[in-house]
Structures are given as C-alpha cells and as structure tokens.
C-alpha cells in the first residue's frame, strides 16, 4: 500500500474531548502508535480482501468508493460514496474496498456479511444488486446526517473546553480564511479549526495568536481578537 499511495501513510495526532468528573478534558490519540497501526492495517487488509473476493464471485455488495473532487485550502478534497460497482480506493491504496469488519456493526457491514455468508454456505445471496442500489440513497442520507452530528458534537465539546480552560489566553493560530468579520483559524496545539467573530483584519497564512473573550458552544460561536 505504501508503494501504491505513499502520501496516505502520514500519521498524525488527534484530540477528542469528553466530560470527566465534572470537567471537560482532552484526550490525545497517537495514530502512529504500533498497536493502532496493526489494527488499522488488519482491518484494511480484511476489508480489501473481502471486496476482492466478492468481485471475483460477482457477488452484489455495498462497496465503498472514493472520488477526488479537487484541492482547496491546500488540501485534496475527496468524497466517499457507496456503490455496487467496485473501484480503486485512493485513500487506502487497494483495488476494491467494502465495510465488513466494523466492531460496532454498521448496517453496511451487516449487509455485506450477510451477502458473503449466503454465498459461502451455498445459498442464494439475500440481496440482489437492484436491492442494494435501491438502498444506497437512504443510506447515504443517514451517513451524511451522522457525519454532521459527529462534527457538531466534536465542535461543541472543543469550544466548551476552550471556554473552560482558555478564555483570555493567547493561543497559537494560523489564518485559513476571512469573510467580512468572520475568520477561520487552525489551532495547531489541538489540530482543530474554529470560526472566530472579530474585527481584526488578517491575511491567509498569517501565524498569529487568538485571544477568546467569549465562547458560546451551542451556537458554534467564538468571539475574540488576533494578535501578532
């Protein structure tokens, strides 16, 4: 996989925030930890082999494909989507990919497991290709809803953490975009991005410090100013 797509092998640190004993605390996740890499690679291997096997059997399956849609903010934009037609997955460097190993038993994993189980036990696949195609629009809507809910939850808890711990503290920031009195800044200390209501005029790429004097997590709102 590294030979196929070396750019995707970069590992990074991520943070998530949770309530613990009445206070919001940040938990640091090291995605380069050997244990995480082993689990990640085994899941990619399993799901890739699962998808390839289904392909060879011409078994109707819900494959997970990715299309690259361009570059913005110096990032490559891509969109994942479900399809009954397998395709190369550029993010993982595999010829075909399907969700089939999730420990939380997503619906797509269950459907794909049912399909494969039917085939290897000599039964007719439970779902036809048309059945799966008919499922996809509703599934994509639910996946998008869950993604938006997850992002809103993550943003809420991070802003709550900033309100609890960092009001009026200078925080290192990098300007990503400004539209009128709203500035999008990356906060490298946590790898997060927030919107800041401010009258400060800045340029994209400026490395500054943000000082928050008011944060309203329920409104995804932060007010403050930027200093050099």
C-alpha positions as YAML, in Angstrom:
chain: A
units: angstrom
residues:
- id: 1
  name: UNK
  ca: [0.00, 0.00, 0.00]
- id: 2
  name: UNK
  ca: [2.87, 2.38, 0.65]
- id: 3
  name: UNK
  ca: [4.14, 1.83, -2.89]
- id: 4
  name: UNK
  ca: [0.68, 2.42, -4.34]
- id: 5
  name: UNK
  ca: [-0.07, 5.58, -2.40]
- id: 6
  name: UNK
  ca: [2.75, 6.78, -0.12]
- id: 7
  name: UNK
  ca: [1.12, 10.14, 0.64]
- id: 8
  name: UNK
  ca: [-1.64, 8.45, 2.64]
- id: 9
  name: UNK
  ca: [0.80, 6.88, 5.08]
- id: 10
  name: UNK
  ca: [1.33, 10.05, 7.12]
- id: 11
  name: UNK
  ca: [0.18, 9.53, 10.67]
- id: 12
  name: UNK
  ca: [-0.94, 12.32, 12.96]
- id: 13
  name: UNK
  ca: [-2.04, 13.22, 16.44]
- id: 14
  name: UNK
  ca: [-5.75, 13.78, 17.09]
- id: 15
  name: UNK
  ca: [-7.65, 15.05, 20.09]
- id: 16
  name: UNK
  ca: [-11.13, 14.32, 21.36]
- id: 17
  name: UNK
  ca: [-12.88, 15.89, 24.34]
- id: 18
  name: UNK
  ca: [-15.14, 14.39, 26.97]
- id: 19
  name: UNK
  ca: [-16.68, 15.10, 30.35]
- id: 20
  name: UNK
  ca: [-14.77, 13.53, 33.22]
- id: 21
  name: UNK
  ca: [-15.60, 14.15, 36.88]
- id: 22
  name: UNK
  ca: [-17.47, 17.33, 36.07]
- id: 23
  name: UNK
  ca: [-14.77, 18.82, 33.84]
- id: 24
  name: UNK
  ca: [-14.07, 18.66, 30.11]
- id: 25
  name: UNK
  ca: [-10.74, 17.02, 29.40]
- id: 26
  name: UNK
  ca: [-8.82, 16.46, 26.19]
- id: 27
  name: UNK
  ca: [-7.61, 13.01, 25.21]
- id: 28
  name: UNK
  ca: [-4.66, 12.72, 22.84]
- id: 29
  name: UNK
  ca: [-4.67, 9.92, 20.25]
- id: 30
  name: UNK
  ca: [-1.43, 8.94, 18.54]
- id: 31
  name: UNK
  ca: [-2.36, 7.35, 15.22]
- id: 32
  name: UNK
  ca: [1.26, 6.34, 14.68]
- id: 33
  name: UNK
  ca: [1.20, 4.04, 17.74]
- id: 34
  name: UNK
  ca: [2.15, 0.47, 16.68]
- id: 35
  name: UNK
  ca: [-0.99, -1.05, 18.21]
- id: 36
  name: UNK
  ca: [-3.25, 1.30, 16.22]
- id: 37
  name: UNK
  ca: [-1.32, 0.69, 13.02]
- id: 38
  name: UNK
  ca: [-1.62, -3.09, 13.43]
- id: 39
  name: UNK
  ca: [-5.40, -2.93, 13.95]
- id: 40
  name: UNK
  ca: [-5.81, -0.41, 11.11]
- id: 41
  name: UNK
  ca: [-3.78, -2.46, 8.64]
- id: 42
  name: UNK
  ca: [-5.55, -5.71, 9.54]
- id: 43
  name: UNK
  ca: [-8.94, -4.06, 9.02]
- id: 44
  name: UNK
  ca: [-7.86, -2.59, 5.68]
- id: 45
  name: UNK
  ca: [-6.44, -5.96, 4.66]
- id: 46
  name: UNK
  ca: [-9.61, -7.82, 5.66]
- id: 47
  name: UNK
  ca: [-11.99, -5.36, 4.02]
- id: 48
  name: UNK
  ca: [-9.87, -5.21, 0.86]
- id: 49
  name: UNK
  ca: [-9.68, -8.99, 0.55]
- id: 50
  name: UNK
  ca: [-13.40, -9.23, 1.31]
- id: 51
  name: UNK
  ca: [-14.19, -6.79, -1.50]
- id: 52
  name: UNK
  ca: [-11.81, -8.51, -3.95]
- id: 53
  name: UNK
  ca: [-13.33, -11.90, -3.18]
- id: 54
  name: UNK
  ca: [-16.84, -10.56, -3.73]
- id: 55
  name: UNK
  ca: [-15.65, -9.09, -7.02]
- id: 56
  name: UNK
  ca: [-14.33, -12.46, -8.19]
- id: 57
  name: UNK
  ca: [-17.62, -14.14, -7.22]
- id: 58
  name: UNK
  ca: [-19.66, -11.37, -8.89]
- id: 59
  name: UNK
  ca: [-21.41, -11.04, -5.54]
- id: 60
  name: UNK
  ca: [-23.63, -7.96, -5.09]
- id: 61
  name: UNK
  ca: [-22.10, -5.88, -2.32]
- id: 62
  name: UNK
  ca: [-22.07, -2.36, -0.93]
- id: 63
  name: UNK
  ca: [-18.58, -1.19, -1.93]
- id: 64
  name: UNK
  ca: [-17.02, 1.99, -0.52]
- id: 65
  name: UNK
  ca: [-15.50, 4.09, -3.29]
- id: 66
  name: UNK
  ca: [-13.79, 7.48, -3.29]
- id: 67
  name: UNK
  ca: [-13.75, 10.24, -5.88]
- id: 68
  name: UNK
  ca: [-11.25, 13.13, -5.80]
- id: 69
  name: UNK
  ca: [-13.04, 16.44, -6.34]
- id: 70
  name: UNK
  ca: [-10.19, 18.98, -6.33]
- id: 71
  name: UNK
  ca: [-7.97, 20.92, -3.96]
- id: 72
  name: UNK
  ca: [-8.98, 23.75, -1.61]
- id: 73
  name: UNK
  ca: [-7.09, 25.35, 1.29]
- id: 74
  name: UNK
  ca: [-4.07, 23.32, 0.14]
- id: 75
  name: UNK
  ca: [-5.97, 20.12, 0.87]
- id: 76
  name: UNK
  ca: [-7.11, 17.43, -1.53]
- id: 77
  name: UNK
  ca: [-10.88, 17.11, -1.39]
- id: 78
  name: UNK
  ca: [-12.34, 13.67, -1.78]
- id: 79
  name: UNK
  ca: [-15.81, 12.22, -1.42]
- id: 80
  name: UNK
  ca: [-16.58, 8.70, -0.26]
- id: 81
  name: UNK
  ca: [-19.72, 7.04, -1.58]
- id: 82
  name: UNK
  ca: [-21.45, 3.68, -1.66]
- id: 83
  name: UNK
  ca: [-21.76, 1.76, -4.91]
- id: 84
  name: UNK
  ca: [-22.50, -1.74, -6.14]
- id: 85
  name: UNK
  ca: [-19.61, -1.28, -8.60]
- id: 86
  name: UNK
  ca: [-16.16, -1.72, -7.01]
- id: 87
  name: UNK
  ca: [-13.38, 0.75, -7.80]
- id: 88
  name: UNK
  ca: [-9.83, 1.59, -6.72]
- id: 89
  name: UNK
  ca: [-9.75, 3.30, -3.30]
- id: 90
  name: UNK
  ca: [-7.04, 6.02, -3.48]
- id: 91
  name: UNK
  ca: [-7.10, 6.76, 0.24]
- id: 92
  name: UNK
  ca: [-6.22, 3.19, 1.18]
- id: 93
  name: UNK
  ca: [-4.33, 2.07, -1.91]
- id: 94
  name: UNK
  ca: [-6.48, -1.01, -2.53]
- id: 95
  name: UNK
  ca: [-8.19, -2.13, -5.74]
- id: 96
  name: UNK
  ca: [-11.60, -2.50, -4.05]
- id: 97
  name: UNK
  ca: [-12.93, -1.84, -0.58]
- id: 98
  name: UNK
  ca: [-16.04, -2.70, 1.41]
- id: 99
  name: UNK
  ca: [-17.01, -2.18, 5.03]
- id: 100
  name: UNK
  ca: [-17.27, -5.66, 6.52]
- id: 101
  name: UNK
  ca: [-15.23, -5.75, 9.75]
- id: 102
  name: UNK
  ca: [-16.64, -2.96, 11.93]
- id: 103
  name: UNK
  ca: [-16.73, -3.85, 15.63]
- id: 104
  name: UNK
  ca: [-19.74, -1.51, 16.02]
- id: 105
  name: UNK
  ca: [-21.73, -3.45, 13.40]
- id: 106
  name: UNK
  ca: [-22.71, -0.72, 10.98]
- id: 107
  name: UNK
  ca: [-25.62, -1.53, 8.70]
- id: 108
  name: UNK
  ca: [-23.39, -1.71, 5.62]
- id: 109
  name: UNK
  ca: [-21.11, -4.20, 7.41]
- id: 110
  name: UNK
  ca: [-24.08, -6.40, 8.32]
- id: 111
  name: UNK
  ca: [-25.45, -6.35, 4.76]
- id: 112
  name: UNK
  ca: [-22.06, -7.30, 3.32]
- id: 113
  name: UNK
  ca: [-21.55, -10.04, 5.89]
- id: 114
  name: UNK
  ca: [-25.00, -11.48, 5.12]
- id: 115
  name: UNK
  ca: [-24.19, -11.46, 1.41]
- id: 116
  name: UNK
  ca: [-20.87, -13.25, 1.85]
- id: 117
  name: UNK
  ca: [-22.28, -15.75, 4.37]
- id: 118
  name: UNK
  ca: [-25.08, -16.68, 1.97]
- id: 119
  name: UNK
  ca: [-22.58, -17.31, -0.82]
- id: 120
  name: UNK
  ca: [-20.03, -19.39, 1.11]
- id: 121
  name: UNK
  ca: [-22.78, -21.54, 2.60]
- id: 122
  name: UNK
  ca: [-24.18, -22.30, -0.85]
- id: 123
  name: UNK
  ca: [-27.29, -20.15, -0.60]
- id: 124
  name: UNK
  ca: [-28.64, -17.51, -2.95]
- id: 125
  name: UNK
  ca: [-27.42, -14.02, -1.86]
- id: 126
  name: UNK
  ca: [-30.04, -12.37, 0.29]
- id: 127
  name: UNK
  ca: [-30.00, -9.10, -1.66]
- id: 128
  name: UNK
  ca: [-29.89, -8.57, -5.42]
- id: 129
  name: UNK
  ca: [-27.79, -5.81, -6.98]
- id: 130
  name: UNK
  ca: [-31.00, -3.87, -7.58]
- id: 131
  name: UNK
  ca: [-31.96, -4.23, -3.90]
- id: 132
  name: UNK
  ca: [-28.64, -2.74, -2.88]
- id: 133
  name: UNK
  ca: [-28.83, 0.07, -5.44]
- id: 134
  name: UNK
  ca: [-32.26, 0.94, -4.04]
- id: 135
  name: UNK
  ca: [-30.83, 1.09, -0.51]
- id: 136
  name: UNK
  ca: [-27.96, 3.44, -1.29]
- id: 137
  name: UNK
  ca: [-29.75, 6.85, -1.41]
- id: 138
  name: UNK
  ca: [-31.32, 6.39, 2.04]
- id: 139
  name: UNK
  ca: [-28.06, 5.02, 3.45]
- id: 140
  name: UNK
  ca: [-26.06, 7.96, 2.09]
- id: 141
  name: UNK
  ca: [-28.56, 10.38, 3.67]
- id: 142
  name: UNK
  ca: [-28.17, 8.67, 7.05]
- id: 143
  name: UNK
  ca: [-24.36, 8.61, 6.74]
- id: 144
  name: UNK
  ca: [-24.33, 12.34, 5.95]
- id: 145
  name: UNK
  ca: [-26.63, 13.05, 8.91]
- id: 146
  name: UNK
  ca: [-24.39, 11.06, 11.25]
- id: 147
  name: UNK
  ca: [-21.30, 12.84, 9.89]
- id: 148
  name: UNK
  ca: [-22.86, 16.26, 10.51]
- id: 149
  name: UNK
  ca: [-23.96, 15.21, 14.00]
- id: 150
  name: UNK
  ca: [-20.48, 13.95, 14.80]
- id: 151
  name: UNK
  ca: [-18.87, 17.17, 13.57]
- id: 152
  name: UNK
  ca: [-21.33, 19.30, 15.54]
- id: 153
  name: UNK
  ca: [-20.68, 17.26, 18.68]
- id: 154
  name: UNK
  ca: [-16.91, 17.49, 18.27]
- id: 155
  name: UNK
  ca: [-17.12, 21.25, 17.70]
- id: 156
  name: UNK
  ca: [-19.39, 21.72, 20.74]
- id: 157
  name: UNK
  ca: [-17.10, 19.88, 23.15]
- id: 158
  name: UNK
  ca: [-13.95, 21.53, 21.85]
- id: 159
  name: UNK
  ca: [-15.46, 25.01, 22.18]
- id: 160
  name: UNK
  ca: [-16.68, 24.06, 25.65]
- id: 161
  name: UNK
  ca: [-13.13, 23.04, 26.52]
- id: 162
  name: UNK
  ca: [-11.75, 26.37, 25.26]
- id: 163
  name: UNK
  ca: [-14.39, 28.23, 27.27]
- id: 164
  name: UNK
  ca: [-13.48, 26.27, 30.40]
- id: 165
  name: UNK
  ca: [-9.70, 26.42, 30.11]
- id: 166
  name: UNK
  ca: [-8.54, 29.14, 27.71]
- id: 167
  name: UNK
  ca: [-10.62, 32.30, 27.85]
- id: 168
  name: UNK
  ca: [-8.31, 35.32, 27.53]
- id: 169
  name: UNK
  ca: [-5.28, 33.09, 26.96]
- id: 170
  name: UNK
  ca: [-3.17, 33.70, 23.82]
- id: 171
  name: UNK
  ca: [-3.48, 30.57, 21.66]
- id: 172
  name: UNK
  ca: [-1.25, 29.92, 18.59]
- id: 173
  name: UNK
  ca: [-3.32, 30.08, 15.39]
- id: 174
  name: UNK
  ca: [-2.97, 30.06, 11.61]
- id: 175
  name: UNK
  ca: [-5.41, 32.02, 9.44]
- id: 176
  name: UNK
  ca: [-7.22, 29.87, 6.87]
- id: 177
  name: UNK
  ca: [-9.89, 32.21, 5.54]
- id: 178
  name: UNK
  ca: [-11.63, 35.51, 6.29]
- id: 179
  name: UNK
  ca: [-15.07, 36.64, 5.16]
- id: 180
  name: UNK
  ca: [-16.07, 40.08, 6.49]
- id: 181
  name: UNK
  ca: [-15.89, 39.82, 10.29]
- id: 182
  name: UNK
  ca: [-15.51, 36.03, 10.44]
- id: 183
  name: UNK
  ca: [-12.08, 34.38, 10.43]
- id: 184
  name: UNK
  ca: [-11.41, 30.64, 10.17]
- id: 185
  name: UNK
  ca: [-8.28, 29.70, 12.07]
- id: 186
  name: UNK
  ca: [-6.44, 26.43, 12.65]
- id: 187
  name: UNK
  ca: [-5.26, 25.80, 16.20]
- id: 188
  name: UNK
  ca: [-2.12, 23.63, 15.81]
- id: 189
  name: UNK
  ca: [-1.97, 22.69, 19.50]
- id: 190
  name: UNK
  ca: [-5.06, 20.50, 19.01]
- id: 191
  name: UNK
  ca: [-5.32, 20.16, 15.24]
- id: 192
  name: UNK
  ca: [-8.73, 21.85, 15.28]
- id: 193
  name: UNK
  ca: [-10.33, 24.65, 13.26]
- id: 194
  name: UNK
  ca: [-12.74, 27.25, 14.64]
- id: 195
  name: UNK
  ca: [-14.67, 30.26, 13.37]
- id: 196
  name: UNK
  ca: [-13.88, 33.49, 15.12]
- id: 197
  name: UNK
  ca: [-16.00, 36.64, 15.09]
- id: 198
  name: UNK
  ca: [-13.53, 39.52, 15.09]
- id: 199
  name: UNK
  ca: [-12.89, 42.95, 13.58]
- id: 200
  name: UNK
  ca: [-9.17, 42.18, 13.17]
- id: 201
  name: UNK
  ca: [-8.06, 42.23, 9.52]
- id: 202
  name: UNK
  ca: [-5.65, 39.42, 8.64]
- id: 203
  name: UNK
  ca: [-4.28, 37.50, 5.69]
- id: 204
  name: UNK
  ca: [-4.50, 33.83, 4.83]
- id: 205
  name: UNK
  ca: [-1.43, 32.04, 6.16]
- id: 206
  name: UNK
  ca: [-0.72, 34.57, 8.94]
- id: 207
  name: UNK
  ca: [0.65, 32.85, 12.06]
- id: 208
  name: UNK
  ca: [-0.83, 34.74, 14.98]
- id: 209
  name: UNK
  ca: [-2.33, 34.22, 18.40]
- id: 210
  name: UNK
  ca: [-6.06, 34.21, 19.06]
- id: 211
  name: UNK
  ca: [-7.47, 35.55, 22.32]
- id: 212
  name: UNK
  ca: [-11.01, 34.43, 23.07]
- id: 213
  name: UNK
  ca: [-13.14, 36.62, 25.33]
- id: 214
  name: UNK
  ca: [-16.46, 34.86, 24.76]
- id: 215
  name: UNK
  ca: [-17.44, 31.38, 23.59]
- id: 216
  name: UNK
  ca: [-20.96, 30.03, 23.03]
- id: 217
  name: UNK
  ca: [-20.61, 26.31, 22.18]
- id: 218
  name: UNK
  ca: [-24.33, 25.78, 21.47]
- id: 219
  name: UNK
  ca: [-24.11, 28.43, 18.73]
- id: 220
  name: UNK
  ca: [-20.68, 27.30, 17.49]
- id: 221
  name: UNK
  ca: [-19.65, 30.89, 18.21]
- id: 222
  name: UNK
  ca: [-16.32, 32.28, 19.43]
- id: 223
  name: UNK
  ca: [-15.57, 35.97, 19.80]
- id: 224
  name: UNK
  ca: [-12.15, 37.50, 20.29]
- id: 225
  name: UNK
  ca: [-9.22, 39.09, 18.51]
- id: 226
  name: UNK
  ca: [-5.97, 38.14, 16.84]
- id: 227
  name: UNK
  ca: [-2.58, 39.45, 17.86]
- id: 228
  name: UNK
  ca: [0.84, 39.10, 16.26]
...
